[in-house]
Coordinates of C-alpha atoms in Angstrom, one line a residue:
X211 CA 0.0 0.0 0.0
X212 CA 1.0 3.6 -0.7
X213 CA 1.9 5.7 1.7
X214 CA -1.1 8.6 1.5
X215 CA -3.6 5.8 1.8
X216 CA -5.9 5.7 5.1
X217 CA -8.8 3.6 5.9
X218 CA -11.6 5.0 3.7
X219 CA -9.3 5.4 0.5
X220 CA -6.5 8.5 0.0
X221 CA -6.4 12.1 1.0
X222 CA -7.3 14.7 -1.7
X223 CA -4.1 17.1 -2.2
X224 CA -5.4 20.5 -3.5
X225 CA -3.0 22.7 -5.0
X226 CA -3.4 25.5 -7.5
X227 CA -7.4 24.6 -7.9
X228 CA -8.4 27.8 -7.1
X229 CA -12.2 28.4 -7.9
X230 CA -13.0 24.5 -8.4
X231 CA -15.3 22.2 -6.5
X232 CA -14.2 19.4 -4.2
X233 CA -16.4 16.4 -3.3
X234 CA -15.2 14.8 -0.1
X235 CA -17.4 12.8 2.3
X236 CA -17.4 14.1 6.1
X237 CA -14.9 12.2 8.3
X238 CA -12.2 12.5 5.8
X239 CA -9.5 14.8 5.5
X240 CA -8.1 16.7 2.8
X241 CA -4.8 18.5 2.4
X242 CA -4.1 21.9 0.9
X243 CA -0.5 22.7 -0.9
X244 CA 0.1 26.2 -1.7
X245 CA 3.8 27.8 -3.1
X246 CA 5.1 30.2 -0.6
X247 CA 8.5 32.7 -1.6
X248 CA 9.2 33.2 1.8
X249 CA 12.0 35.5 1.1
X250 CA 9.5 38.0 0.1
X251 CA 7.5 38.1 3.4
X252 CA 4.1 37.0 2.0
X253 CA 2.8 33.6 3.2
X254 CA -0.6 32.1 3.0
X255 CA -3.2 32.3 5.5
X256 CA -6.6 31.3 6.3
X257 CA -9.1 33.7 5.1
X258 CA -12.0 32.4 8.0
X259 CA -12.2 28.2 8.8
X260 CA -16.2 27.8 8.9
X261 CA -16.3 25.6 12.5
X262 CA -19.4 24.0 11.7
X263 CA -17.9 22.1 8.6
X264 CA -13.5 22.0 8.8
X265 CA -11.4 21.0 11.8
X266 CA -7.8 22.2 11.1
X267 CA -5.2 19.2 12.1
X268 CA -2.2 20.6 10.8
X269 CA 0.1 23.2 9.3
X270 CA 3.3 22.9 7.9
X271 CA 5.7 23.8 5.6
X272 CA 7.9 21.9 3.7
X273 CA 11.1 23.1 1.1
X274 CA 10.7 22.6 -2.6
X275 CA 14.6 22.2 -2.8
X276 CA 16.9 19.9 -0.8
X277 CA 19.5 23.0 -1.6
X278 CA 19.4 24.4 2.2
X279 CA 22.0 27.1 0.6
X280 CA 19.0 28.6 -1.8
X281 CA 18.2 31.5 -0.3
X282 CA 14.9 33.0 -1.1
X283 CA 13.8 29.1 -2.2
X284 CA 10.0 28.5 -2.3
X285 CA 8.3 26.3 0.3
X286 CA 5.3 24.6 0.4
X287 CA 2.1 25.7 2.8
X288 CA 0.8 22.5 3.4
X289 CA -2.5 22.5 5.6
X290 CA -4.2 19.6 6.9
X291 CA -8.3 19.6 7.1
X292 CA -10.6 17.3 7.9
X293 CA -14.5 17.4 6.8
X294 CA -16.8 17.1 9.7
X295 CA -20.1 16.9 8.8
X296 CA -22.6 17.0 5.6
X297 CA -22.8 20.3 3.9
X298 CA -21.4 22.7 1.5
X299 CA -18.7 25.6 2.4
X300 CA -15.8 27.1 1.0
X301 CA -12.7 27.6 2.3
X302 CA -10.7 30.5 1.6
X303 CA -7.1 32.0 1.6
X304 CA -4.9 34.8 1.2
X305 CA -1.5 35.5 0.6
X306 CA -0.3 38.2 2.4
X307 CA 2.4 39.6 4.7
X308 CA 0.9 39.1 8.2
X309 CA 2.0 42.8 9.6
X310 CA 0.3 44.5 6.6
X311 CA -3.0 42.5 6.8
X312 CA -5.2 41.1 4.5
X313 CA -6.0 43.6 2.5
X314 CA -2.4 44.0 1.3
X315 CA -2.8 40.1 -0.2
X316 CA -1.3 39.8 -3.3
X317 CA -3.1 36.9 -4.3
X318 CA -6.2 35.0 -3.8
X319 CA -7.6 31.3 -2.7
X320 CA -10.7 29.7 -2.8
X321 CA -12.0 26.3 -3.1
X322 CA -15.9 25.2 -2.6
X323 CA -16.3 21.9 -0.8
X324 CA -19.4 19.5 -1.2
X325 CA -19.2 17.3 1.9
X326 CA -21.3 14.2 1.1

């Protein structure tokens, strides 16, 4: 067995899908990868986590480059989420610097989940 696999089949990795519809059931989790160029300040946050359908497990990061002397080398956001009940919500993110505040985000995320 692979690795990613867990007892009711694999966790969905969401990546650059911004603006696309996920079908999950509730009880599973889901994983979301986003770039981050952490030399420039800006990382990605959480917009709002709507209680009532997503527990968050986890957040991480993880370097795209086993090159520890790259400075200025992307990483990876990677944030663990787990459905908890029937529904529909959307989760959303920003990338921002945290001192400025969102409303200095340079870029936008957003992905509608179905929760069967």
């Amino acid at each position: 067995e692979h690795g990613m696999q867990n007892s009711n089949g694999k966790t969905i990795v969401i990546k650059q899908d911004s603006g696309k519809e996920i079908s999950l059931k509730a009880g599973e989790v889901f994983q979301i990868e986003l770039e981050e160029n952490g030399s420039t300040g800006y990382v990605w946050q959480i917009d709002n986590l709507d209680q009532n359908y997503f527990e968050l497990l986890s957040e991480d990061t993880k370097k795209t480059t086993t090159d520890n002397n790259l400075v200025g080398a992307p990483v990876i956001g990677i944030w663990q989420i787990k459905a908890l009940k029937q529904g529909s919500s959307s989760i959303k993110m920003d990338y921002s610097r945290p001192w400025e505040g969102k409303e200095s985000a340079v870029d936008h995320f957003a992905v509608n989940l179905e929760i069967n």
